[in-house]
CSV table of C-alpha atoms in Angstrom, one decimal:
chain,number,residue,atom,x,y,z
M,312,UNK,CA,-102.6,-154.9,-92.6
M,313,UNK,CA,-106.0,-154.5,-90.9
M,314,UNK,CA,-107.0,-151.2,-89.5
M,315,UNK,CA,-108.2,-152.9,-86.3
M,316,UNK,CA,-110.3,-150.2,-84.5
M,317,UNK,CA,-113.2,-150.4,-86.6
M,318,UNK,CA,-114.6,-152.8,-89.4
M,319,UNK,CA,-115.9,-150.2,-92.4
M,320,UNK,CA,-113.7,-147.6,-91.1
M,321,UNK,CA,-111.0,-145.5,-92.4
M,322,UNK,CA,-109.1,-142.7,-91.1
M,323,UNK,CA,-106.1,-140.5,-91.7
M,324,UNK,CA,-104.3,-141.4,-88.3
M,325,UNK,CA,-100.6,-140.5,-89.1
M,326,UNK,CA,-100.9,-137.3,-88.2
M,327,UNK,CA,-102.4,-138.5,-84.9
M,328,UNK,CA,-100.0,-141.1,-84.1
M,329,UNK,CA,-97.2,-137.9,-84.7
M,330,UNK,CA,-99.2,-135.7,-82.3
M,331,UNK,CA,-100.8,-133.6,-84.4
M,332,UNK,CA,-104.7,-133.0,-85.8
M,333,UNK,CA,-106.1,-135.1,-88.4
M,334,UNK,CA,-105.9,-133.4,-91.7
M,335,UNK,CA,-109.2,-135.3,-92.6
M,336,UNK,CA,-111.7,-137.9,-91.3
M,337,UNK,CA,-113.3,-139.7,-93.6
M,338,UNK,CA,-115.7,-142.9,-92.8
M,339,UNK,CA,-115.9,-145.2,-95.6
M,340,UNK,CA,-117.3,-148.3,-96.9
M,341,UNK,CA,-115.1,-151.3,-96.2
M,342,UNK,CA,-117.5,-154.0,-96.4
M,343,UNK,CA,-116.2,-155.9,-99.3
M,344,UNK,CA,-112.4,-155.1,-98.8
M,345,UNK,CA,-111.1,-154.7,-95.0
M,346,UNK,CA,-107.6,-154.4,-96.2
M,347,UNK,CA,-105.8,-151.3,-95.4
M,348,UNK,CA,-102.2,-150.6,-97.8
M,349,UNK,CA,-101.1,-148.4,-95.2
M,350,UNK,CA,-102.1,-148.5,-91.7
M,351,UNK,CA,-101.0,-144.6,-91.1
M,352,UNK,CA,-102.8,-143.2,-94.3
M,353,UNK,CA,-105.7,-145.4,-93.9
M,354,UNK,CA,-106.2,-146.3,-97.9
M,355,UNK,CA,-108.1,-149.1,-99.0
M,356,UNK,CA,-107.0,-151.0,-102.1
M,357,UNK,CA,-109.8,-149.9,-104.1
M,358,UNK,CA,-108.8,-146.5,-103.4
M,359,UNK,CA,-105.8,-146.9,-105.7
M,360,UNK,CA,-108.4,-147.3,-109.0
M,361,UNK,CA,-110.6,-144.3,-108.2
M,362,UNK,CA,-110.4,-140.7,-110.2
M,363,UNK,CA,-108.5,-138.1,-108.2
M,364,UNK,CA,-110.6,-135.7,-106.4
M,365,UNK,CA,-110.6,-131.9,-106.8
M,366,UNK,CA,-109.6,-132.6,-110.4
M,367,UNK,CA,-108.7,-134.9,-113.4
M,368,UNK,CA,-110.6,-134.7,-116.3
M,369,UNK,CA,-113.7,-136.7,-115.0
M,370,UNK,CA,-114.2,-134.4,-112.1
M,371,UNK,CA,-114.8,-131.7,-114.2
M,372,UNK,CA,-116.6,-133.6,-116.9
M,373,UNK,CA,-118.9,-134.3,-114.3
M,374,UNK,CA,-119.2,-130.7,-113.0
M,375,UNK,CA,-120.0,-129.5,-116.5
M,376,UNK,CA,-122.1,-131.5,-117.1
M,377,UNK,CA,-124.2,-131.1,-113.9
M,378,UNK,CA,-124.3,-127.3,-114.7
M,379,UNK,CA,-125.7,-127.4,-117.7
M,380,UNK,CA,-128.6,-130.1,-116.6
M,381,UNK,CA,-129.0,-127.3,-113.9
M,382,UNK,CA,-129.0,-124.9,-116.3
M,383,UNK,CA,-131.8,-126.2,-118.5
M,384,UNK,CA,-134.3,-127.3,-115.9
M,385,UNK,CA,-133.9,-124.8,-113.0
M,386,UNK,CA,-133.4,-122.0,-115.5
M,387,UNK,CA,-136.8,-122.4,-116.7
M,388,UNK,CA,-137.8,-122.2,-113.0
M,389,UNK,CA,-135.9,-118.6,-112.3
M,390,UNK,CA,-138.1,-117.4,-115.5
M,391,UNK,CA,-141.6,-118.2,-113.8
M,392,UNK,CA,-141.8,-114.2,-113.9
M,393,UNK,CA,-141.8,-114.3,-117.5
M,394,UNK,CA,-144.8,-116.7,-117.3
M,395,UNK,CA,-146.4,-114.8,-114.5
M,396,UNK,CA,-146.9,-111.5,-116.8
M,397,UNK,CA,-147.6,-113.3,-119.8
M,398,UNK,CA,-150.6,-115.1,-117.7
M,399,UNK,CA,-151.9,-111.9,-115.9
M,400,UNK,CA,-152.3,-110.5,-119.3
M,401,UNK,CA,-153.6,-112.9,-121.9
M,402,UNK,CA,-156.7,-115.2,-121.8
M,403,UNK,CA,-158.2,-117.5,-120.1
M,404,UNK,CA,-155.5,-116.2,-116.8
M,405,UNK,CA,-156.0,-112.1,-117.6
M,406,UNK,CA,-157.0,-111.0,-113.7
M,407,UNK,CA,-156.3,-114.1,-111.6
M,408,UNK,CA,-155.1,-113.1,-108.4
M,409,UNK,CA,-154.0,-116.3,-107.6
M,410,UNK,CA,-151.2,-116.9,-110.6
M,411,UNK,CA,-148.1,-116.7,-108.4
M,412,UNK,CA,-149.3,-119.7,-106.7
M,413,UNK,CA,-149.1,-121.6,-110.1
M,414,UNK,CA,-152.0,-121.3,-111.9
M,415,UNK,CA,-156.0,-121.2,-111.8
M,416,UNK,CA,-156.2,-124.1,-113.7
M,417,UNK,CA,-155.7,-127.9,-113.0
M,418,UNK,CA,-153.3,-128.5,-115.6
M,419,UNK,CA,-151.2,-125.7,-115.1
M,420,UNK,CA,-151.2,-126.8,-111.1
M,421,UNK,CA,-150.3,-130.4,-112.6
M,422,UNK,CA,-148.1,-129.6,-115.4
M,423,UNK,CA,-146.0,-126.5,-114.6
M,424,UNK,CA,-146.1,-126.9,-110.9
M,425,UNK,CA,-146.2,-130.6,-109.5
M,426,UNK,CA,-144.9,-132.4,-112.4
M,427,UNK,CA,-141.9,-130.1,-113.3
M,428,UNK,CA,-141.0,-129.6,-109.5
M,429,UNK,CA,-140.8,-133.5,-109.5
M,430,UNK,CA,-138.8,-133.9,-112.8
M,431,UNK,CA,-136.4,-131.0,-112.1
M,432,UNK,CA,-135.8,-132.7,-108.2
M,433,UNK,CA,-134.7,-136.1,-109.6
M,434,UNK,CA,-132.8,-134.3,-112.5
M,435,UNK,CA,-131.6,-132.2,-109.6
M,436,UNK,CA,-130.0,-134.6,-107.3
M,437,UNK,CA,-127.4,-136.6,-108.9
M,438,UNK,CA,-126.2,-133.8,-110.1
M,439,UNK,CA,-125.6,-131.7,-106.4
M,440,UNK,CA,-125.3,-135.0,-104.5
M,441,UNK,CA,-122.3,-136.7,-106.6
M,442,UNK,CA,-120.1,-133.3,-105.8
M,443,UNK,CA,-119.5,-134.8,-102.3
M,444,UNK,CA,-117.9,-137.2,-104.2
M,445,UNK,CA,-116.2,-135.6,-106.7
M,446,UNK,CA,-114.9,-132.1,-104.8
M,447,UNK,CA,-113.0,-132.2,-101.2
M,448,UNK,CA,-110.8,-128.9,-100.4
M,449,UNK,CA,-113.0,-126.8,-103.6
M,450,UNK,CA,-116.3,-128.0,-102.3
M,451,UNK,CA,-117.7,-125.0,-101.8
M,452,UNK,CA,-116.7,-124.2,-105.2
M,453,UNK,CA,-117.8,-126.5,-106.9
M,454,UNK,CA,-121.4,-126.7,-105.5
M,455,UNK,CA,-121.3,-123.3,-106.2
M,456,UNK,CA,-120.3,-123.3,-109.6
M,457,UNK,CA,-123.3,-126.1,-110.2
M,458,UNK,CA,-125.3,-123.9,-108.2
M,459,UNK,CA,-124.8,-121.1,-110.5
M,460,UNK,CA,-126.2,-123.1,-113.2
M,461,UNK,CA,-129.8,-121.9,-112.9
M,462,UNK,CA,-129.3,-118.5,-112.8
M,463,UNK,CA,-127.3,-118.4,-115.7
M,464,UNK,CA,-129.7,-120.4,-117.6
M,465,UNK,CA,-132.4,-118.1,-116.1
M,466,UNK,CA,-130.2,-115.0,-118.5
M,467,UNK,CA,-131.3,-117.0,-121.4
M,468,UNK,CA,-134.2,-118.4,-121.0
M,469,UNK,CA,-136.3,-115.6,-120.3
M,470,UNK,CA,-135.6,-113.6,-123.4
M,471,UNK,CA,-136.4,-117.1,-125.5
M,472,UNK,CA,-139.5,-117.8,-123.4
M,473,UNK,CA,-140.5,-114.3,-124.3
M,474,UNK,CA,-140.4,-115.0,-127.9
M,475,UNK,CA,-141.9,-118.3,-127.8
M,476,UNK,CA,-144.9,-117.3,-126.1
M,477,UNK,CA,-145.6,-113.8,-128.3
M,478,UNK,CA,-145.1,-116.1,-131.5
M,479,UNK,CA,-146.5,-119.9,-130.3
M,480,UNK,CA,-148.7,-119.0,-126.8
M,481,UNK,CA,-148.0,-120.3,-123.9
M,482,UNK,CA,-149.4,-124.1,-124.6
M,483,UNK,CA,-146.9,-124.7,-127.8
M,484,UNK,CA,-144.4,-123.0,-125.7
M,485,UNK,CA,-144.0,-125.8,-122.9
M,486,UNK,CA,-144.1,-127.9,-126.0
M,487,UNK,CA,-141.2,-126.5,-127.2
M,488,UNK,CA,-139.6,-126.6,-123.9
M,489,UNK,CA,-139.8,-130.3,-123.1
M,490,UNK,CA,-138.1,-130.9,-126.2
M,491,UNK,CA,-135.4,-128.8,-125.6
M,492,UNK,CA,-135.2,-130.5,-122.5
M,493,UNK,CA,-135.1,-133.9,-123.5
M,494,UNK,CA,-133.0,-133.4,-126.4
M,495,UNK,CA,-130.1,-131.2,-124.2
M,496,UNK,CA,-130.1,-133.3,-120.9
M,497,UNK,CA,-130.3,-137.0,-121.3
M,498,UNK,CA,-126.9,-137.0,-123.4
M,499,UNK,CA,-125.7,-135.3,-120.1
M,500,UNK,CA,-126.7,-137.8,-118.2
M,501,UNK,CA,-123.5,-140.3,-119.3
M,502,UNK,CA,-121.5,-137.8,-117.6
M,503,UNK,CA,-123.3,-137.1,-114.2
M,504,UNK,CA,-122.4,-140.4,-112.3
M,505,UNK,CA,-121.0,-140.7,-109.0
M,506,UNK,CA,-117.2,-141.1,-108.2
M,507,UNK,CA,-117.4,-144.0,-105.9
M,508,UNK,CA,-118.1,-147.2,-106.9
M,509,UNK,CA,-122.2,-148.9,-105.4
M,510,UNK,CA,-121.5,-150.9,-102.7
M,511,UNK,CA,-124.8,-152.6,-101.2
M,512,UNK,CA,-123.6,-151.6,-97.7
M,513,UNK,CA,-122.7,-147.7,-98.3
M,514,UNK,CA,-126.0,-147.6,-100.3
M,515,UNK,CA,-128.7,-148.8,-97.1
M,516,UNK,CA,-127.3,-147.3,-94.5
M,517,UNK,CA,-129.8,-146.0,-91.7
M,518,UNK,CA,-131.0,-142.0,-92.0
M,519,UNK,CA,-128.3,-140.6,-89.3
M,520,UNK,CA,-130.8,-137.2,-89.3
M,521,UNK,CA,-130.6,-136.5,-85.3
M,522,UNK,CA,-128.7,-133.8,-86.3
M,523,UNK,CA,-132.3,-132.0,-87.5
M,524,UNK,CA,-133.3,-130.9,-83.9
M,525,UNK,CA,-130.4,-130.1,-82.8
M,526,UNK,CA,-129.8,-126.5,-81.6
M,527,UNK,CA,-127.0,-125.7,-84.3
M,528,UNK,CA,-129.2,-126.7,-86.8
M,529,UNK,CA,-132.6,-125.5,-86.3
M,530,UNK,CA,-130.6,-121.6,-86.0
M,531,UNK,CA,-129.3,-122.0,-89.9
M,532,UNK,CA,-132.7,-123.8,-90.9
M,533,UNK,CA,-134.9,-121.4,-89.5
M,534,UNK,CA,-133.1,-118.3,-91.4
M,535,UNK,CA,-133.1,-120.8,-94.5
M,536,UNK,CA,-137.1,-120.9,-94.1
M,537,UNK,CA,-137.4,-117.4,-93.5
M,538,UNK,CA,-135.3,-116.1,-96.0
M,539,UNK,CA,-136.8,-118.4,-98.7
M,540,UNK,CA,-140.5,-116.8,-98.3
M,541,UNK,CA,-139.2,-113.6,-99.1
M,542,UNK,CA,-136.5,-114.6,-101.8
M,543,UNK,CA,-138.4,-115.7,-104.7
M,544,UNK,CA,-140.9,-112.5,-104.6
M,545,UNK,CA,-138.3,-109.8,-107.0
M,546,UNK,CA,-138.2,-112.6,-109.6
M,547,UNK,CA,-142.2,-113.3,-109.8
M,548,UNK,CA,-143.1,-110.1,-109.8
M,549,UNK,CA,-140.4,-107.4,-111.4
M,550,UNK,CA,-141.7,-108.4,-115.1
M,551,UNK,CA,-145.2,-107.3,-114.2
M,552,UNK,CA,-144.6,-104.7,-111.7
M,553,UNK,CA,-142.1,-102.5,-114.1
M,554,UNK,CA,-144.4,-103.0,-117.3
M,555,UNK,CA,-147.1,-101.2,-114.5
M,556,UNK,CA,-145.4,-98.5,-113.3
M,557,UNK,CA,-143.0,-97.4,-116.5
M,558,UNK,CA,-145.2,-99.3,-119.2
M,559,UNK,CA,-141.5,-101.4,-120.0
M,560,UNK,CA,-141.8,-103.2,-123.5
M,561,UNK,CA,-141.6,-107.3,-123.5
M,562,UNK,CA,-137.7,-107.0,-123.5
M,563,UNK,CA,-137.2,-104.2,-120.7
M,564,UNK,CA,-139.7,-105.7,-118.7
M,565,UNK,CA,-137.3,-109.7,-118.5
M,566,UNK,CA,-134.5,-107.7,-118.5
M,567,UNK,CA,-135.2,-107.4,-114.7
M,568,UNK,CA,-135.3,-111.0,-114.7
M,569,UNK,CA,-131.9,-111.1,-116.9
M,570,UNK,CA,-130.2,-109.2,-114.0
M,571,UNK,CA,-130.7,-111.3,-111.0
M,572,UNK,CA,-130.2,-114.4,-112.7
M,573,UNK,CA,-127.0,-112.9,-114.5
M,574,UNK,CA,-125.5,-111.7,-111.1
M,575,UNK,CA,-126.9,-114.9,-108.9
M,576,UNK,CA,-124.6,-116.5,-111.2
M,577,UNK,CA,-121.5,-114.5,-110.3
M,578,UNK,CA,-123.0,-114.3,-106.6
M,579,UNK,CA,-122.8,-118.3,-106.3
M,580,UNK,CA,-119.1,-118.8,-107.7
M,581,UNK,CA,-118.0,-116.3,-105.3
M,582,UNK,CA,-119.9,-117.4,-101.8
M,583,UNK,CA,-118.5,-120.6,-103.1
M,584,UNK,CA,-115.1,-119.8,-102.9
M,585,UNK,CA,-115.6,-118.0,-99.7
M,586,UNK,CA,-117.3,-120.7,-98.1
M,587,UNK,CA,-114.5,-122.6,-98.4
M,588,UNK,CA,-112.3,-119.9,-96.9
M,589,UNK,CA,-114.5,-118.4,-94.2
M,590,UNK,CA,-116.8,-119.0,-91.2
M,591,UNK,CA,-120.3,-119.9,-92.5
M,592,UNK,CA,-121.8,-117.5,-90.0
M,593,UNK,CA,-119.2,-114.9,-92.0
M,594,UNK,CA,-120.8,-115.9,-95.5
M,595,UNK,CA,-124.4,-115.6,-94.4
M,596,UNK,CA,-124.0,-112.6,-92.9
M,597,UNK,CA,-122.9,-111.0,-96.0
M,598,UNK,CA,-125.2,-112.7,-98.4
M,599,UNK,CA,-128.2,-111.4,-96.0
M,600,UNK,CA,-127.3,-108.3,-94.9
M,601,UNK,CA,-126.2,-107.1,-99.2
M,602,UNK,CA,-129.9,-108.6,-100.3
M,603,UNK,CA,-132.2,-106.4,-97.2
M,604,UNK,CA,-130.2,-103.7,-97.7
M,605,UNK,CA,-130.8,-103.5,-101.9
M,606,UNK,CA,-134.5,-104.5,-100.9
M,607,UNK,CA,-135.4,-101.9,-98.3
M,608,UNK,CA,-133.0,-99.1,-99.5
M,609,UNK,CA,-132.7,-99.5,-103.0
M,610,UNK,CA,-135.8,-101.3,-104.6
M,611,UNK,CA,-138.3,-99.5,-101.8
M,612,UNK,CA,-137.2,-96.1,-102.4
M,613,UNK,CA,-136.4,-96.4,-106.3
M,614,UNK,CA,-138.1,-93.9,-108.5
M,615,UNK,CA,-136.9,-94.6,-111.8
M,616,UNK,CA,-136.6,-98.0,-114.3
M,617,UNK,CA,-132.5,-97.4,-113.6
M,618,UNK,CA,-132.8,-97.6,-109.5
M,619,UNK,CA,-135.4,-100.7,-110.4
M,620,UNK,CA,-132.4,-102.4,-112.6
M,621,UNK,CA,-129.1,-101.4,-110.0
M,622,UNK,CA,-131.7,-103.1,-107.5
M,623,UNK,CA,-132.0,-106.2,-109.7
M,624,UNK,CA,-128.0,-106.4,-109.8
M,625,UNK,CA,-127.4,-106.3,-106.2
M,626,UNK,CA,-130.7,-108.6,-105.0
M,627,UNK,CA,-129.0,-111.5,-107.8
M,628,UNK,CA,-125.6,-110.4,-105.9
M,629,UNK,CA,-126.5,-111.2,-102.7
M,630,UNK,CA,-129.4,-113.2,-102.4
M,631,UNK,CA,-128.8,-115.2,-105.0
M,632,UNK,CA,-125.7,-116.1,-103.1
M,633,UNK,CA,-127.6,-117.9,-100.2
M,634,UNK,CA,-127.3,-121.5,-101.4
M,635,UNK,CA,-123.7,-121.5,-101.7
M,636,UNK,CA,-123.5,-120.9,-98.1
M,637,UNK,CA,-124.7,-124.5,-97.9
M,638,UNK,CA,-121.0,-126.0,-97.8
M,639,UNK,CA,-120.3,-124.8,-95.2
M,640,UNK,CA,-122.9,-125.4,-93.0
M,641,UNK,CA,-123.3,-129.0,-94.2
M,642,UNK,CA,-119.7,-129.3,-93.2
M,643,UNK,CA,-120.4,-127.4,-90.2
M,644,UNK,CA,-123.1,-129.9,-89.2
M,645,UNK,CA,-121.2,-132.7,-89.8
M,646,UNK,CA,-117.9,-132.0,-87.9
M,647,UNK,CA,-119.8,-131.1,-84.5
M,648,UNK,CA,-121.8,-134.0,-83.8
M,649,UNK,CA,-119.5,-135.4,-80.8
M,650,UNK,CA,-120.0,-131.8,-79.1
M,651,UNK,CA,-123.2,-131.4,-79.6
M,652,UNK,CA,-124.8,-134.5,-78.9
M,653,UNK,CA,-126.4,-136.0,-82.3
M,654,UNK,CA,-124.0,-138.1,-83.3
M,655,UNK,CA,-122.9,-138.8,-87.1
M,656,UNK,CA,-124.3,-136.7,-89.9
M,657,UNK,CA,-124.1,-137.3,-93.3
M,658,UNK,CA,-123.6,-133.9,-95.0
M,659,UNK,CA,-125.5,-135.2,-97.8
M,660,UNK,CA,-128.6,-135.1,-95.5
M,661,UNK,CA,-128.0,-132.0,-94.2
M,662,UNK,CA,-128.1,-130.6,-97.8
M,663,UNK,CA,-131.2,-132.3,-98.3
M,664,UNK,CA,-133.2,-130.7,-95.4
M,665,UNK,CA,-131.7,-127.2,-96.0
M,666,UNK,CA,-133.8,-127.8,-100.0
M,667,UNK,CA,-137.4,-129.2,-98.1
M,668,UNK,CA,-136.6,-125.4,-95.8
M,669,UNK,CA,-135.9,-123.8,-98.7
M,670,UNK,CA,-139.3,-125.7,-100.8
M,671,UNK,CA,-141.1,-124.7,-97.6
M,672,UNK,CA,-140.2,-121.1,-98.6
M,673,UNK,CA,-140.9,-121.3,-101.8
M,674,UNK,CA,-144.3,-122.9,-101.3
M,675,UNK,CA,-145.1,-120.3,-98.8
M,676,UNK,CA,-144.5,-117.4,-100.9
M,677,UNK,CA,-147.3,-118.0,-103.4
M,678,UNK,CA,-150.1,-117.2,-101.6
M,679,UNK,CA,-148.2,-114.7,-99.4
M,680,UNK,CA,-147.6,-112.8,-102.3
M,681,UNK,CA,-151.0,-112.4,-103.1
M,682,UNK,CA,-152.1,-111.6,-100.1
M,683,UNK,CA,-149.5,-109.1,-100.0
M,684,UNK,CA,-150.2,-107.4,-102.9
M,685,UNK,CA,-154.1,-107.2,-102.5
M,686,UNK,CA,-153.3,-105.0,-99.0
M,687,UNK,CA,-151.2,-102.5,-100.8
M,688,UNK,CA,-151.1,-100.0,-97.3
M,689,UNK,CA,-149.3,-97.2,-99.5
M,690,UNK,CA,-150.0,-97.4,-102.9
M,691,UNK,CA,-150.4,-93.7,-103.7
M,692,UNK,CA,-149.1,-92.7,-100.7
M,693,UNK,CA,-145.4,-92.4,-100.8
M,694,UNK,CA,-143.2,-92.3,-103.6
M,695,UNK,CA,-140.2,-95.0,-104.9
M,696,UNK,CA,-141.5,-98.9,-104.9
M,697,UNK,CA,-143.1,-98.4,-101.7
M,698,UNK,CA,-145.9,-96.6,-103.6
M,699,UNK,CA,-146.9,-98.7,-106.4
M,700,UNK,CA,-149.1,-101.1,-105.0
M,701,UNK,CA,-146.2,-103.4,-104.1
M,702,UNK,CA,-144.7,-101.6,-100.9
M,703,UNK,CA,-146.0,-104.4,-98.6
M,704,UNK,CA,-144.4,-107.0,-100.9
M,705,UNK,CA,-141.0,-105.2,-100.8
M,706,UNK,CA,-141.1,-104.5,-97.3
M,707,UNK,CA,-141.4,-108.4,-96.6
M,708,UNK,CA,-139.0,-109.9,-98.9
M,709,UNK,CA,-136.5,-107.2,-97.6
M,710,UNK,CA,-137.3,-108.4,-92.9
M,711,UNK,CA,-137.1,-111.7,-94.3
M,712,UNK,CA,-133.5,-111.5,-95.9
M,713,UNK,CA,-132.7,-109.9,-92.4
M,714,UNK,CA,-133.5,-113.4,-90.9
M,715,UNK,CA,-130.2,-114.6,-92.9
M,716,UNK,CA,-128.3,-113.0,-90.2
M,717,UNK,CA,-129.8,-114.9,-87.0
M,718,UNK,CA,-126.8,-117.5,-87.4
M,719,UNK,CA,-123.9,-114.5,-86.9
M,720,UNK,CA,-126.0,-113.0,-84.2
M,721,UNK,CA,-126.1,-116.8,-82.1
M,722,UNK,CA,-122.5,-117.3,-82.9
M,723,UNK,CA,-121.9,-113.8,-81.3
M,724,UNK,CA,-124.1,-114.3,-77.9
M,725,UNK,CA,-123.1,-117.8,-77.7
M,726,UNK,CA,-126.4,-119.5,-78.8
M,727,UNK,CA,-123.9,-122.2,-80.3
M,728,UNK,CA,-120.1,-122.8,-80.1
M,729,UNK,CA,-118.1,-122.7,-82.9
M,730,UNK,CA,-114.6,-122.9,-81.6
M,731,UNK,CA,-112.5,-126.4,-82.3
M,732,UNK,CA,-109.5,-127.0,-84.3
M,733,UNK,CA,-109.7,-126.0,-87.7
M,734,UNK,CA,-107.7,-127.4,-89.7
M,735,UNK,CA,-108.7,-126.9,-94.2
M,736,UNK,CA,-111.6,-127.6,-94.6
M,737,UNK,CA,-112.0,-129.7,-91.1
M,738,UNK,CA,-113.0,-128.7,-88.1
M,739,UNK,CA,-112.5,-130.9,-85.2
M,740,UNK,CA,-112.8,-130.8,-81.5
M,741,UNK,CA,-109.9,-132.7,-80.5
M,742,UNK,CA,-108.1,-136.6,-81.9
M,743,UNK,CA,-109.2,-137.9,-78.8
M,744,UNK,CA,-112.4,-137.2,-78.6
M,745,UNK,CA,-112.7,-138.4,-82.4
M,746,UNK,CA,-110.7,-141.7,-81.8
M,747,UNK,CA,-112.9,-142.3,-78.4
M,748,UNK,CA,-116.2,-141.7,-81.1
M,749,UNK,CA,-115.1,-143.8,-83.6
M,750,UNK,CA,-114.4,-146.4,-81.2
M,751,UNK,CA,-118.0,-146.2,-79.8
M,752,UNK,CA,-119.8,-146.5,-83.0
M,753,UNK,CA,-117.3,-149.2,-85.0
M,754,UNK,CA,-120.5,-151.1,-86.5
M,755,UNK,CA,-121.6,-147.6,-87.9
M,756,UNK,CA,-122.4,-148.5,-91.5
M,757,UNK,CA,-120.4,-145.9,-94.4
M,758,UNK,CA,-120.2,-142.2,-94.8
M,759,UNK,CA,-117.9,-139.7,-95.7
M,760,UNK,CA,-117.3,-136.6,-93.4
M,761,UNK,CA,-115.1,-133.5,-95.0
């Protein structure tokens, strides 16, 4: 039979038709097969052939292998720290200030900044995109176990980066790397490949990105922003700033690096399985009030290399945490577009603008850092980190984790609503309201919405 309400749409309506909420609504592509095999569970034919989701062999074939392309590109990303003190210390970089913006040099601006952000993006988005796909009810764990990729990479990679650069330099070194690269991730790439099959129509439908000025939104982006400025400062400049202050050898001096990447990973997995479980405004609030606190508290007043290290532990923890939150508020997003005004929203682009805020951050934080560091209000002055010529650094990076906790404080004076039916991992205002939308918008070309 024909599902008559809509062409391209299909929707779990058996539980409406018996009274009850929609366990899930999912808009799909129906362009080249309008047949429905069951009116109340809304299946298409085609639906029969594809893998299950949330698991079967080729789910999690895909989610390994989409770690460990995460692994070997953004790994080398969480090491930049490693590179950082290497640069402020050898020739021709010994005494630029402006290294943490990526390099003095044009090549070093090309190579290690432009072309490698560019590379690890499009190695970066199949791989997070297709978990839509693959991952319904674990969603939030499985983007978070992907997510947790880099930071374990980033345990290993700095160590070997270490010894590459002491034995080759740093030019044979991103030699060396590119290999290792190539040769790891492009059998990997067999494996990373979407669940659905392309259909012409699901593939050019129109940007549905109203959703980026709307009030809920611009709360969770502007914390993302925020946050991000401040987030990438520990890992830049822990390497240099202990091998200053308590004259750490090579190894002692990444092992600050090891930490945060080596708890970021266990940090991810976990705000993954929460997100799934929780309120988002619940997860953000913990991920951003664990990383100021081990900022302000524990890094700022820290006197010895084992305070530095506990600090590096909890910051990875916490902080490093952030991104799994994303689930939850692309699902979030993407469930209160009726009550809020803007319509559809493709989860998918709500993941893509939380990474620009978060690449706006990122940027940012270069030449912050440097400006930063060169003001240094209480070097000598006070004791712990505040005193070392970093307190202003520290002091920053710890307000601007604070901003994580905006969304919890707007959900508490009512800045947005976030009350509805939850039902799993849906959260719905009411079946009417959803049937009268759907009804509305029947030519809206395909998405999924979980």
């Amino acid at each position: 039979m024909t599902d008559t309400r809509a062409p391209g749409v299909a929707i779990d309506s058996l539980n409406e038709r018996q009274g009850t909420a929609p366990s899930q609504l999912h808009i799909t592509d129906s362009s080249q097969d309008d047949q429905v095999a069951d009116p109340g569970i809304g299946i298409s034919s085609e639906a029969h052939s594809l893998p299950p989701v949330d698991g079967g062999i080729q789910a999690w074939t895909f989610l390994a292998a989409a770690w460990f392309v995460e692994a070997i590109t953004f790994g080398f990303g969480f090491s930049f720290g490693i590179f950082l003190d290497y640069y402020g210390s050898h020739e021709p970089f010994a005494g630029s200030g402006a290294i943490a913006a990526i390099g003095t040099t044009t090549s070093l601006i090309g190579a290690q900044g432009i072309l490698f952000g560019i590379g690890g993006c499009i190695a970066y988005c199949p791989s997070t995109l297709y978990v839509d796909e693959w991952f319904d009810r674990r969603k939030g764990l499985a983007y978070g176990i992907v997510w947790s990729a880099a930071g374990a990479g980033g345990v290993a990679i700095p160590f070997l980066l270490q010894v590459l650069l002491d034995s080759l330099g740093f030019r044979n070194t991103m030699r060396v790397w590119a290999g290792v690269i190539f040769a790891l991730a492009i059998p990997l790439t067999w494996f990373v490949r979407p669940r659905l099959p392309h259909h012409a129509a699901r593939h050019s439908k129109p940007l549905l990105m109203r959703f980026a000025v709307s009030k809920r939104f611009l709360l969770y982006q502007a914390a993302n922003i925020v946050l991000a400025t401040g987030f990438f400062l520990p890992g830049i400049y822990l390497p240099a700033m202990t091998r200053e202050t308590a004259g750490t050898s090579d190894f002692m001096s990444a092992l600050t690096l090891m930490l945060i990447n080596a708890t970021c990973t266990i940090g991810l997995v976990a705000m993954g399985l929460m997100s799934d479980r929780l309120q988002v405004t619940t997860c953000t609030l913990i991920s951003a009030s664990g990383a100021a606190v081990s900022v302000l508290l524990i890094w700022g007043f820290s006197t010895s290399l084992v305070g530095v290290y506990v600090f590096c532990a909890l910051f990875g923890l916490f902080a490093g945490s952030w991104t799994a939150t994303w689930p939850g508020i692309m699902r979030e997003i993407a469930q209160n577009g009726e009550r809020d005004g803007y319509g559809l929203a493709d989860p998918v682009m709500v993941q893509g603008h939380l990474c620009v805020g978060r690449g706006l951050g990122n940027v940012v934080s270069g030449p912050l850092s440097y400006a930063l560091i060169q003001a240094s209000p209480w070097k000598g002055r006070t004791g712990g980190g505040y005193g070392t010529g970093y307190g202003g650094l520290i002091l920053y990076a710890g307000l601007t984790a604070l901003s994580g906790v905006v969304p919890f404080v707007g959900k508490l004076i009512g800045l947005v609503y976030l009350g509805g039916i939850t039902e799993g991992n849906v959260h719905l205002c009411s079946t009417s309201s959803n049937e009268e939308y759907l009804s509305k918008h029947a030519a809206t070309p395909a998405l999924s919405i979980v």
